Coordinates of C-alpha atoms in Angstrom, one line a residue:
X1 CA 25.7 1.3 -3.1
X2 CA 25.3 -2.6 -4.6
X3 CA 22.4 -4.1 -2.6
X4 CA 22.9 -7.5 -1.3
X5 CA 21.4 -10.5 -3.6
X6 CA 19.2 -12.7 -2.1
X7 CA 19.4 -15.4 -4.5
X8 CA 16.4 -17.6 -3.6
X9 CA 17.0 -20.5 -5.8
X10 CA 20.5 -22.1 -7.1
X11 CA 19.3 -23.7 -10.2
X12 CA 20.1 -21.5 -13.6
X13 CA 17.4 -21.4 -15.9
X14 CA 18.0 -22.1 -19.6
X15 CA 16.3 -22.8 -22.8
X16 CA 15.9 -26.7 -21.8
X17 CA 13.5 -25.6 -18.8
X18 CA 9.9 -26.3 -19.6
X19 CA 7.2 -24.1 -18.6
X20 CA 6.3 -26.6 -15.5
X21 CA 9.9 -26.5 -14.2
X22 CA 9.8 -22.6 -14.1
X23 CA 5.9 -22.5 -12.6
X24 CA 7.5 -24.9 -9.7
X25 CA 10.5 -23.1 -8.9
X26 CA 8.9 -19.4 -8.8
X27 CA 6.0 -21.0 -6.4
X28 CA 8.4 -22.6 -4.3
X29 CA 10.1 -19.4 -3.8
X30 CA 7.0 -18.1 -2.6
X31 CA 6.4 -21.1 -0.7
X32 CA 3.1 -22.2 -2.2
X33 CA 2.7 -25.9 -2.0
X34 CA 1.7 -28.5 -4.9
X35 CA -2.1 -28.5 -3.5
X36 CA -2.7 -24.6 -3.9
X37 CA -1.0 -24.4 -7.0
X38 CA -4.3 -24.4 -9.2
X39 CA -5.8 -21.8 -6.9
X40 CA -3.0 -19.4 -7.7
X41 CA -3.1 -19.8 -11.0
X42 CA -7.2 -20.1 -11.3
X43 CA -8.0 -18.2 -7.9
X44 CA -11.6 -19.3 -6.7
X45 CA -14.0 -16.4 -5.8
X46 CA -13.8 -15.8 -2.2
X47 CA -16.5 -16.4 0.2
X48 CA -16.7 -15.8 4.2
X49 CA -15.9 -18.9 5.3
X50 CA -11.9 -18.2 3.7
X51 CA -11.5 -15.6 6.3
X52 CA -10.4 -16.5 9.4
X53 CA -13.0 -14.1 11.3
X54 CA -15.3 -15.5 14.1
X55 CA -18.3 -16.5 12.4
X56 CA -20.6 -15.7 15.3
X57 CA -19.6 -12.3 15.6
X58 CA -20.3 -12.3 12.2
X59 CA -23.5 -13.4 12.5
X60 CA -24.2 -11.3 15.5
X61 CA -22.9 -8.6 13.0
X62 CA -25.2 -8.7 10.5
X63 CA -28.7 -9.5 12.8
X64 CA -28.1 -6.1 14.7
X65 CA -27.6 -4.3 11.3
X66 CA -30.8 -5.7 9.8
X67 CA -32.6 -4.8 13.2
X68 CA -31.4 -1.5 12.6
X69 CA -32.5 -1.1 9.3
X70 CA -36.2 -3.1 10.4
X71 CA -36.5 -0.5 12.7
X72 CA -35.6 2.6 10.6
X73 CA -32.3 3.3 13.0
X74 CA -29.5 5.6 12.0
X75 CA -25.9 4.0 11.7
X76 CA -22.8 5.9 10.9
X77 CA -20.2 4.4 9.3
X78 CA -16.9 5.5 10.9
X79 CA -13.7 4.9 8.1
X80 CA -10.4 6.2 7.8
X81 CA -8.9 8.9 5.2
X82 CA -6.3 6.4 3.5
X83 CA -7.5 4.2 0.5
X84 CA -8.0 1.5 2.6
X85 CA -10.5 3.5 4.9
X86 CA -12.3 5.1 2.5
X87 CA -12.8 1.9 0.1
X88 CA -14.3 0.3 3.2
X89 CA -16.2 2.3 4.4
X90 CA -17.5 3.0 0.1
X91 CA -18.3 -0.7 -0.1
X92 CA -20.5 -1.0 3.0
X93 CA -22.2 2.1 2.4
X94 CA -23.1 0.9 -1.1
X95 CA -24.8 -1.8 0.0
X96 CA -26.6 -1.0 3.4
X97 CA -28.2 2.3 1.1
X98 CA -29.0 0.3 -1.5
X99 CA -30.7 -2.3 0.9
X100 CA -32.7 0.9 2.2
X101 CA -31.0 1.3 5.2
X102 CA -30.7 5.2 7.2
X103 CA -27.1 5.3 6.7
X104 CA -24.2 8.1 6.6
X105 CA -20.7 6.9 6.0
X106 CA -18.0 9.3 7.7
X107 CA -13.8 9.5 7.1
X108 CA -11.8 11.5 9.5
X109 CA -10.1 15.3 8.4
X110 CA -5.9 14.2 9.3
X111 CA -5.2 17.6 10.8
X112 CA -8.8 18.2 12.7
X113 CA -9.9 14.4 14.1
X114 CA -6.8 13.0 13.6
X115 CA -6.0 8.9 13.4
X116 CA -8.6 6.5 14.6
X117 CA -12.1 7.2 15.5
X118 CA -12.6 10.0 18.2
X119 CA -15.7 10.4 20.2
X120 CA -15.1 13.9 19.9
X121 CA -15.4 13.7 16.4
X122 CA -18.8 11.4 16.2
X123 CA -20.3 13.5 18.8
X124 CA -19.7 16.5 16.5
X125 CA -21.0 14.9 13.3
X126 CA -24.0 14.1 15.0
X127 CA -24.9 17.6 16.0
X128 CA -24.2 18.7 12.4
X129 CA -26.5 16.5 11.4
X130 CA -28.6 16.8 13.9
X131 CA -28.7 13.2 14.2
X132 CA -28.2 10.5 17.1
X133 CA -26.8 7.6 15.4
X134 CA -28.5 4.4 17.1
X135 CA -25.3 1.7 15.5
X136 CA -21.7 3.1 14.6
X137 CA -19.8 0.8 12.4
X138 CA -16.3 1.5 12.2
X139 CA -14.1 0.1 9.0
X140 CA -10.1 -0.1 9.2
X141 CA -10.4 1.3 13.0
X142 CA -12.0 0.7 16.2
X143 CA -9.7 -2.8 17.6
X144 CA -7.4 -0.6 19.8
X145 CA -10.1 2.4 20.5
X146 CA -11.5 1.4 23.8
X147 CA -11.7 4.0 25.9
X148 CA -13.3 6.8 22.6
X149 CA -15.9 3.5 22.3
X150 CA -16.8 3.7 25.7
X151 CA -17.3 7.2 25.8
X152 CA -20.0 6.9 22.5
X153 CA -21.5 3.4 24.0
X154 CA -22.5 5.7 26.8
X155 CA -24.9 7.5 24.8
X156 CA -26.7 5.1 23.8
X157 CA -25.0 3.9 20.7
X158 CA -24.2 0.4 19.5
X159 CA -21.4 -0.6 18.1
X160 CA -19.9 -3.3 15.4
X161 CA -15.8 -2.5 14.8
X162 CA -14.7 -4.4 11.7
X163 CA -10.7 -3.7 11.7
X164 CA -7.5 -5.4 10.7
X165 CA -4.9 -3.2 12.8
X166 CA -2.9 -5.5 15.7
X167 CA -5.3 -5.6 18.7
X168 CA -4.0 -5.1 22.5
X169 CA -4.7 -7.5 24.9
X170 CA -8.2 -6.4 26.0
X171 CA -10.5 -5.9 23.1
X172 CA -13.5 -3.4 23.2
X173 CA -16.7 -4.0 24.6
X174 CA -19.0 -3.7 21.8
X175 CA -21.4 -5.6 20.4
X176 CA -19.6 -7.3 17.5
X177 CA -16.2 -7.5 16.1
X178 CA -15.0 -8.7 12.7
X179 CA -11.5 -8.6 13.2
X180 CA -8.3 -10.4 11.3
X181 CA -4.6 -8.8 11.0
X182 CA -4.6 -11.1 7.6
X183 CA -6.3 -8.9 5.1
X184 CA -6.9 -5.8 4.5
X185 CA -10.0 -3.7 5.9
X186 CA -11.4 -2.7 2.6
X187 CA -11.6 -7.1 2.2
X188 CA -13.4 -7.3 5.8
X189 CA -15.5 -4.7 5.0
X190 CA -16.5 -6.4 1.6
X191 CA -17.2 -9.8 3.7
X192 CA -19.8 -8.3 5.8
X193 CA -21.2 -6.7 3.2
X194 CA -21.4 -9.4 1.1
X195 CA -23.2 -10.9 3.5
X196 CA -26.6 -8.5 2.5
X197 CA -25.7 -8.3 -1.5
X198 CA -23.5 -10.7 -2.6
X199 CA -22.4 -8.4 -5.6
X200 CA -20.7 -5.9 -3.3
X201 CA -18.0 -4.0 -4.9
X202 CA -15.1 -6.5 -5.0
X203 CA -13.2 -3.7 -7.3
X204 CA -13.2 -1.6 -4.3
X205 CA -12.1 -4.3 -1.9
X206 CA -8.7 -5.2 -4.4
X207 CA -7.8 -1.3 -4.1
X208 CA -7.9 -1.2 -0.7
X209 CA -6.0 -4.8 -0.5
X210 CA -3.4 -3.7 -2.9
X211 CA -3.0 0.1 -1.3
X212 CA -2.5 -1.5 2.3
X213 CA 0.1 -3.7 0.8
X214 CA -1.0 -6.6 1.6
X215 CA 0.0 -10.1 0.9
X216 CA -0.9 -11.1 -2.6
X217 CA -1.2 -14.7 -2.1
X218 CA -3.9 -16.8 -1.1
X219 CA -7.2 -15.2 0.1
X220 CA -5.5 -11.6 -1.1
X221 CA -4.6 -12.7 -4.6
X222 CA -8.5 -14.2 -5.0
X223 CA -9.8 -10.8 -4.0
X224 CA -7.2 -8.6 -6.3
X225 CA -7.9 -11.1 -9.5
X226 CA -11.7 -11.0 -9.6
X227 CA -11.6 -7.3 -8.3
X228 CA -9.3 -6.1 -11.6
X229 CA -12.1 -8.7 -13.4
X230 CA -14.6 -6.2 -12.2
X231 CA -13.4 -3.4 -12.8
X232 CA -12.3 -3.8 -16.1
X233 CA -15.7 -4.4 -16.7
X234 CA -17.9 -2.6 -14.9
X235 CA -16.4 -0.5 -12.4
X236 CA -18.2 1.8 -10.5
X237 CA -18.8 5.9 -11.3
X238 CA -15.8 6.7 -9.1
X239 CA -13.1 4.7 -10.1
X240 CA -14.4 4.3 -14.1
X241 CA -13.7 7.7 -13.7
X242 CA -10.3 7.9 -11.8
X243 CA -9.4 5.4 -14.6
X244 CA -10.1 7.5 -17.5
X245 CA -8.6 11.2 -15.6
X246 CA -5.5 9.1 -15.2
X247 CA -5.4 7.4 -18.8
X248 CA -5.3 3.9 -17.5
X249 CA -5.9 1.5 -20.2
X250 CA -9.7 0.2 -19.0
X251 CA -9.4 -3.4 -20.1
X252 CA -6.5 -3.8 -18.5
X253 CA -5.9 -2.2 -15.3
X254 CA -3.5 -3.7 -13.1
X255 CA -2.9 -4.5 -9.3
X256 CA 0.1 -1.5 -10.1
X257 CA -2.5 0.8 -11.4
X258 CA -4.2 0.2 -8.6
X259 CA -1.2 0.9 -6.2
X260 CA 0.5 3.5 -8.7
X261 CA -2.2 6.0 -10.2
X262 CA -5.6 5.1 -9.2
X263 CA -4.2 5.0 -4.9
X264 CA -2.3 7.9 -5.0
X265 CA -5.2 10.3 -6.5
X266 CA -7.6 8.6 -3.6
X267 CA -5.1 9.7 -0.7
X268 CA -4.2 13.0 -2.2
X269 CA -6.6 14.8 -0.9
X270 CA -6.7 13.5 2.8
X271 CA -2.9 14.4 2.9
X272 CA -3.5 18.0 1.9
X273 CA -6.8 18.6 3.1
X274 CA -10.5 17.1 3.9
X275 CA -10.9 13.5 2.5
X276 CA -14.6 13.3 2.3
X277 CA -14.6 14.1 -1.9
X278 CA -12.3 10.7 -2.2
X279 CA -15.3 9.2 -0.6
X280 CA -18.5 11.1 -2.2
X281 CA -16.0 9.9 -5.3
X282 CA -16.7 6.2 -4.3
X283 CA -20.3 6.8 -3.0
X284 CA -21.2 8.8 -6.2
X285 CA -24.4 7.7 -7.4
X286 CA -24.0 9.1 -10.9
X287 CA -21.5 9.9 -14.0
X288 CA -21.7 13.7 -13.8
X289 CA -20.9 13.7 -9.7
X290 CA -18.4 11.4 -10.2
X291 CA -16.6 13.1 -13.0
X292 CA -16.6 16.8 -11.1
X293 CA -14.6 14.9 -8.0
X294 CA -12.4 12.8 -10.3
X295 CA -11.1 15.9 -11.2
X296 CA -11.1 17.3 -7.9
X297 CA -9.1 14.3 -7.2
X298 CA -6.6 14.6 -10.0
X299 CA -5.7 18.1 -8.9
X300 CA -5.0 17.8 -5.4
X301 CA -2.5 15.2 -6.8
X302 CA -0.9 17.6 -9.0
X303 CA -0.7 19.5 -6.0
X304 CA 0.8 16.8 -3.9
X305 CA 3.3 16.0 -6.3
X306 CA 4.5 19.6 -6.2
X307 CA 4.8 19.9 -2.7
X308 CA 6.4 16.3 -1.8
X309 CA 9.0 17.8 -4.8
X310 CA 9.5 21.1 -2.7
X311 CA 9.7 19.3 0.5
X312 CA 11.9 16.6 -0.6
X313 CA 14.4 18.9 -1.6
X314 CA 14.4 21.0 1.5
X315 CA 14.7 17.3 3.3
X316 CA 18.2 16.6 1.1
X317 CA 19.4 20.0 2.3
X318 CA 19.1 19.6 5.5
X319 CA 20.5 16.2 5.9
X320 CA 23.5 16.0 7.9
X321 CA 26.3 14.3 7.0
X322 CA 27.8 12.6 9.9
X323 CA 28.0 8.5 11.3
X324 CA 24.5 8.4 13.0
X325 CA 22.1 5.5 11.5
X326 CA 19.2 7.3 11.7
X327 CA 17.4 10.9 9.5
X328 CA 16.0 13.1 11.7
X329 CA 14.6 16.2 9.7
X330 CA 11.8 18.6 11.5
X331 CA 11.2 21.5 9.3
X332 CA 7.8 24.6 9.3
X333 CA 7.3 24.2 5.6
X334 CA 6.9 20.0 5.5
X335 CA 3.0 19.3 5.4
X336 CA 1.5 17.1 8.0
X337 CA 0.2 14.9 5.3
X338 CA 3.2 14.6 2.8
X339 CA 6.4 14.0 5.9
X340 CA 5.4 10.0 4.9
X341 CA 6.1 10.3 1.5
X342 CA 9.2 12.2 2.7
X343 CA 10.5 9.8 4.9
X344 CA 10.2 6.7 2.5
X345 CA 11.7 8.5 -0.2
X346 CA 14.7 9.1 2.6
X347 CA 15.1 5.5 3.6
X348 CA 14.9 4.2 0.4
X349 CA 17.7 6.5 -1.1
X350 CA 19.8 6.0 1.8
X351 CA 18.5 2.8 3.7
X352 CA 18.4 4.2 7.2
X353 CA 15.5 4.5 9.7
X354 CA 14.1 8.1 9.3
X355 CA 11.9 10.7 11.5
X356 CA 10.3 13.2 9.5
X357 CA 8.5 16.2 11.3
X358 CA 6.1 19.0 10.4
X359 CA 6.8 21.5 13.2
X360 CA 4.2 23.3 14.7
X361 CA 3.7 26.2 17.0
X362 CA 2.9 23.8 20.4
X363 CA 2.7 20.7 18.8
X364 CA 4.1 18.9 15.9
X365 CA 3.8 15.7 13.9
X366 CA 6.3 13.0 13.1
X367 CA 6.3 10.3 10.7
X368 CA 8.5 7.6 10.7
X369 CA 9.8 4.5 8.3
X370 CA 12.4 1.9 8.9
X371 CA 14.9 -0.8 7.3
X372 CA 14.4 -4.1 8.0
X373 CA 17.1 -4.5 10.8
X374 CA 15.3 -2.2 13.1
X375 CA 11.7 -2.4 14.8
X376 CA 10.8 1.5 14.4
X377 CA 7.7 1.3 16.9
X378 CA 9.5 -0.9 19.1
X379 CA 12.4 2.2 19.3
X380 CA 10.4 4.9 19.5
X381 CA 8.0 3.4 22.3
X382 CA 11.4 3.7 24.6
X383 CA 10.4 7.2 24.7
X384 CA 7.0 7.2 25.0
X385 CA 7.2 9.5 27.7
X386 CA 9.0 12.3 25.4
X387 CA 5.7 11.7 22.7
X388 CA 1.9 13.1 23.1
X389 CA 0.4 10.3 20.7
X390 CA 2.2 7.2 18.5
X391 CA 0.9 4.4 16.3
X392 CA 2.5 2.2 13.9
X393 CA 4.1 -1.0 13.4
X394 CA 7.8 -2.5 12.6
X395 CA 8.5 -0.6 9.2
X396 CA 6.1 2.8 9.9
X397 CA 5.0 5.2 12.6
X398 CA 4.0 8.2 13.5
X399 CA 3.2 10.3 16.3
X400 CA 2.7 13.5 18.0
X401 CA 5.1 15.7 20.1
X402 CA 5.2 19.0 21.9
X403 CA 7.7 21.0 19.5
X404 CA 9.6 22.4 23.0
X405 CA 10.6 18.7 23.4
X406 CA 12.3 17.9 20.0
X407 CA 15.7 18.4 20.7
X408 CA 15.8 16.5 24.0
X409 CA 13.7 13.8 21.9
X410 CA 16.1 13.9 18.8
X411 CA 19.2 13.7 20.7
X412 CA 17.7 10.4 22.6
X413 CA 16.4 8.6 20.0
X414 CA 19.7 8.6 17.6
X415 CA 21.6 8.0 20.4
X416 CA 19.4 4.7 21.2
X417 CA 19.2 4.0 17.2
X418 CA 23.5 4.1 16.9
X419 CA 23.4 1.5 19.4
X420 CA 20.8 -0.9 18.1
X421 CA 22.6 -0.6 14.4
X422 CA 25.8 -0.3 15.9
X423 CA 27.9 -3.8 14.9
X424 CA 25.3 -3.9 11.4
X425 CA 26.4 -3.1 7.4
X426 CA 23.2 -1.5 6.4
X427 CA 22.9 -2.6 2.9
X428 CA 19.4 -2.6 1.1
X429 CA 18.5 -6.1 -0.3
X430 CA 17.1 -7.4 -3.4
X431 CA 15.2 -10.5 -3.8
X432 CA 16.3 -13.0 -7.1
X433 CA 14.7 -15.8 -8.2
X434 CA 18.0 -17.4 -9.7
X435 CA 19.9 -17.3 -12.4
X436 CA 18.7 -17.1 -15.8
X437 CA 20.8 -17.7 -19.3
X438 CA 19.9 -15.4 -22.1
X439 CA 18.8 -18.3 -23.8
X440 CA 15.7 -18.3 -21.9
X441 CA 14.5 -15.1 -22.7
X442 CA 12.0 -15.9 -25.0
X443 CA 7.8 -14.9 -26.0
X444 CA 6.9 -18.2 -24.3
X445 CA 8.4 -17.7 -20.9
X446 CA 7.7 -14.1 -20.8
X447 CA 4.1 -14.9 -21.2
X448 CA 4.1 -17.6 -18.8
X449 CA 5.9 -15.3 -16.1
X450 CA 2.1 -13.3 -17.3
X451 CA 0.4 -15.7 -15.5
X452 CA 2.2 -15.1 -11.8
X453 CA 0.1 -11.8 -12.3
X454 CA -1.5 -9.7 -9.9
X455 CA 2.4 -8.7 -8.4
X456 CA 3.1 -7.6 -5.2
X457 CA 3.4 -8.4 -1.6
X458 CA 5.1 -12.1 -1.2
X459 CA 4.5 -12.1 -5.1
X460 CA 6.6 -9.7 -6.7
X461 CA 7.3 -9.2 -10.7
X462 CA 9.9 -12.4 -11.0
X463 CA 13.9 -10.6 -11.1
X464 CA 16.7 -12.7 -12.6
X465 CA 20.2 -12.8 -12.6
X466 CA 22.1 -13.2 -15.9
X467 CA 25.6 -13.3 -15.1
X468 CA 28.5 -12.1 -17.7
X469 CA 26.7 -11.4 -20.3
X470 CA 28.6 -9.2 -23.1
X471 CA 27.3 -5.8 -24.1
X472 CA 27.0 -5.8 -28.3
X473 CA 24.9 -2.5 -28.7
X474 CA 24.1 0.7 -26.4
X475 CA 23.1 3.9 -26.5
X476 CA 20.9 6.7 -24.5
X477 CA 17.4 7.4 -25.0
X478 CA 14.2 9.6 -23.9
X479 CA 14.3 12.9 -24.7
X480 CA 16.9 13.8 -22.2
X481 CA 18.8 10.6 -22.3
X482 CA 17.4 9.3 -19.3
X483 CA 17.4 5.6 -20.0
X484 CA 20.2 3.2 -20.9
X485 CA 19.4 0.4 -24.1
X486 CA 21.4 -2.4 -24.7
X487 CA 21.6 -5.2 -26.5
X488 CA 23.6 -9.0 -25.7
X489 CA 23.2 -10.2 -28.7
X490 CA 19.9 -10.9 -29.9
X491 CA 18.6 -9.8 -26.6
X492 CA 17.0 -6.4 -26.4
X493 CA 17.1 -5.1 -22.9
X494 CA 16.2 -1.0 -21.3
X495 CA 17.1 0.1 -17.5
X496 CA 15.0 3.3 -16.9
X497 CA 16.8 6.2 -15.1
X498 CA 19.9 5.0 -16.0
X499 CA 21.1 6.5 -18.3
X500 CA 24.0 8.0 -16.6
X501 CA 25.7 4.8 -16.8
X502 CA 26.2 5.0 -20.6
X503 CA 29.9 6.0 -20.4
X504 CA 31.1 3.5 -17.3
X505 CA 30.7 0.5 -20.1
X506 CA 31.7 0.0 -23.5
X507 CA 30.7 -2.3 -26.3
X508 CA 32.5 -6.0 -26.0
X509 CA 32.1 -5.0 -21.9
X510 CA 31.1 -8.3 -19.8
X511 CA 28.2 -7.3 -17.1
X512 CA 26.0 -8.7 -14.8
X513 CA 22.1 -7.1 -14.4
X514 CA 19.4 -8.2 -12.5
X515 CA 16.5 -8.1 -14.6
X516 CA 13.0 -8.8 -15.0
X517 CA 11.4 -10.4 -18.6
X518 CA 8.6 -7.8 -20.6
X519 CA 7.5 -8.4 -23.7
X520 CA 8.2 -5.3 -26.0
X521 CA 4.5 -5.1 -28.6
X522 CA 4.9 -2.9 -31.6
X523 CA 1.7 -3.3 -34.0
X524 CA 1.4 -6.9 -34.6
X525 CA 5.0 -7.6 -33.5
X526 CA 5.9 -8.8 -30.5
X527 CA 10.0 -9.4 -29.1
X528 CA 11.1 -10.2 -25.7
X529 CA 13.3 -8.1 -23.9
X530 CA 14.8 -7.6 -20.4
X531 CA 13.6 -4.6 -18.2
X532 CA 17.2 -3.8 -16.2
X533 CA 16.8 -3.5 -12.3
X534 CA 20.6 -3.4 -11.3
X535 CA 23.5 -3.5 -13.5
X536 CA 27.0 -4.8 -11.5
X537 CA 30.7 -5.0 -13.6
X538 CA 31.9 -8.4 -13.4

């Protein structure tokens, strides 16, 4: 299947465009006006008053914290078992321990607490610690937790919620709330705490911004670029040693490091079992306890990858081919915390809405991911009756069901999904730039394209569109001829996983490839060359 073009910009780019002409054509694609265009490309280093929180919660924030620690009070910390949750609640901890404060920081077990905080599960951490915690501060939770915060304000505990998640339309009673749906929690967590040491771990804040995907412009893109400064300087014991397990290149770590090796080894043991040694990783104190649960880490990756493997393959065998829009998979052997995984894997391959579920003996969990032409949460809350528990948003949900009800469940929900999708051509989309001659594929430009770096969100790696361009070399390489390389004339170009396209074009063929630029360094030699997204005959 050819995925739409969404060609952002008409003009075609040639060897006459000077580096200004690209700079404003990529920033107007990302619709960054004239004014802000030195603070993408030199981002200032971000200070409170650049998020839009409420500045008097955030004041009443940080004089009951400093109370508590006048007064010698516990606080608990109360985070969340993805990257984001468990960088948040690392950076605060950092700080408030170092500033002498009686402080535990705390990260949900998926399968035994669950999403979200649960009074159930603070009560029970206090008797095993035979502690009554006089604050709770929870990071990347707490803004849609009422009715648990009443239950634990009732016993005499205080409470600051500093969250990013969409808030209903009654917020908690507590006694302060840091709260913005703009940036990610580990980047509201580091604003507080910057607000006791202003050197709190802004490497931890850009994995949490980067893992939660969130927009890497303005505010975002300041925290990610002086967060990769940081770390590829002086990184803390966890991550320095994340970064050398996984063979990342210390001086220069990227926001895709970040999102690709360093992320995936943080959440790997939250989706197969108890996330608290990600966080002792983040909270260690030393080289030697950070190197045993780097490892630790690394391992339960391994295992991860192994089982999303298995699981995606009994997920392909048990699709069904037939004309409904929507996957709907429930299987014993798919794990809790690997059916997300599964399900984006699905939607990507096959760009339909899926519902992935780990069935249980009374209850069972479903995870959920979408296509940009339907609202997933919006769907599945026209069943809310049918479901124990849901969460999500637009692209991603998930929820909990009693297994007796998944047929009656499964055979409502496609049947409302074929009619929403009904009239549509589902077609995945990818975004272009514009057009680009081979003429402008040059060292220069592929250095300047450099500079647009941290990619991601709203800021992806620039793709261009070089149309009818003839094929003068090719041939298969890797070790089992994955990849396809070829050549248009003097132009060097490689599309990974490919490979099995070798024999549907022949030298002297005309194409047209959707490509991004790279620059190809061998010793002191470096050549330009195009890194192939899509390739489409003419």
């Amino acid at each position: 299947m050819f995925p739409k073009i969404l060609l952002k910009n008409k003009q075609i780019i040639n060897k006459s465009f000077s580096d200004l002409d690209i700079i404003d054509l990529l920033l107007k694609n990302r619709q960054i006006k004239k004014p802000e265009y030195q603070d993408f490309f030199k981002p200032h280093f971000p200070n409170n008053s650049d998020f839009d929180i409420n500045q008097k919660e955030l004041k009443k924030a940080v004089n009951r914290v400093n109370l508590a620690i006048k007064k010698n009070q516990n606080i608990l910390i109360y985070g969340d078992y993805d990257v984001d949750g468990l960088t948040s609640t690392s950076i605060l901890w950092q700080v408030l321990y170092q500033k002498g404060a009686k402080v535990l920081p705390f990260v949900p077990d998926r399968e035994i607490d669950g999403y979200g905080i649960r009074s159930k599960s603070f009560f029970n951490f206090e008797i095993e610690k035979n502690i009554h915690f006089d604050l709770l501060i929870t990071v990347d939770n707490g803004i849609v937790a009422n009715k648990e915060l009443v239950k634990i304000s009732q016993k005499n505990t205080d409470i600051i919620i500093i969250d990013h998640h969409l808030p209903e339309d009654k917020l908690p009673k507590v006694n302060a709330i840091i709260h913005s749906t703009n940036f990610s929690g580990a980047g509201l967590s580091w604003v507080f705490a910057s607000q006791f040491n202003k050197d709190a771990d802004i490497g931890l804040a850009a994995a949490g911004t980067v893992a939660d995907c969130l927009p890497l412009i303005g505010i975002n893109r300041n925290i990610v670029v002086h967060g990769l400064k940081l770390l590829r300087k002086n990184p803390n014991h966890g991550i320095k040693k994340l970064i050398e397990i996984s063979g990342i290149k210390p001086d220069t770590i990227s926001a895709y490091d970040l999102g690709f090796i360093i992320g995936p080894r943080l959440n790997a043991v939250g989706r197969l079992s108890n996330p608290t040694d990600a966080l002792r990783l983040l909270c260690s104190q030393s080289a030697i306890q950070a190197g045993k649960y780097a490892k630790n880490l690394d391992e339960f990756n391994k295992d991860r990858q192994d089982f999303q493997k298995e699981n995606l393959i009994t997920a392909e065998k048990l699709i069904t081919k037939n004309e409904d829009k929507l996957i709907f998979i429930s299987h014993k052997s798919f794990l809790p915390g690997i059916i997300g995984l599964i399900a984006s894997r699905l939607t990507e391959k096959y760009y339909l809405p899926s519902i992935i579920i780990s069935l249980g003996d009374e209850y069972s969990k479903g995870s959920c991911r979408s296509i940009k032409e339907l609202n997933i949460i919006k769907s599945l809350r026209q069943f809310n009756s049918e479901l124990v528990e849901l969460g999500g948003h637009a692209g991603a949900a998930g929820f909990t069901i009693k297994t007796d009800n998944i047929a009656k469940f499964k055979t409502k929900i496609i049947k409302y999904i074929n009619k929403q999708l009904k009239d549509l051509e589902l077609k995945p989309s990818i975004i272009v730039e514009s057009e680009m001659d081979l003429s402008a594929v040059t060292i220069s430009n592929c250095k300047l394209l450099q500079k647009f770096e941290p990619f991601g969100v709203n800021n992806p790696k620039p793709l261009f569109l070089f149309k009818n361009i003839q094929i003068t070399q090719k041939r298969v390489i890797g070790s089992t001829g994955d990849h396809l390389k070829l050549k248009f004339n003097s132009v060097d170009a490689v599309a990974f996983k490919k490979g099995e396209l070798d024999s549907q074009f022949k030298i002297g063929d005309s194409i047209n490839v959707i490509a991004s630029l790279d620059l190809n360094t061998w010793g002191e030699t470096s050549t330009p060359q195009l890194i192939i997204k899509e390739i489409f005959p003419v």
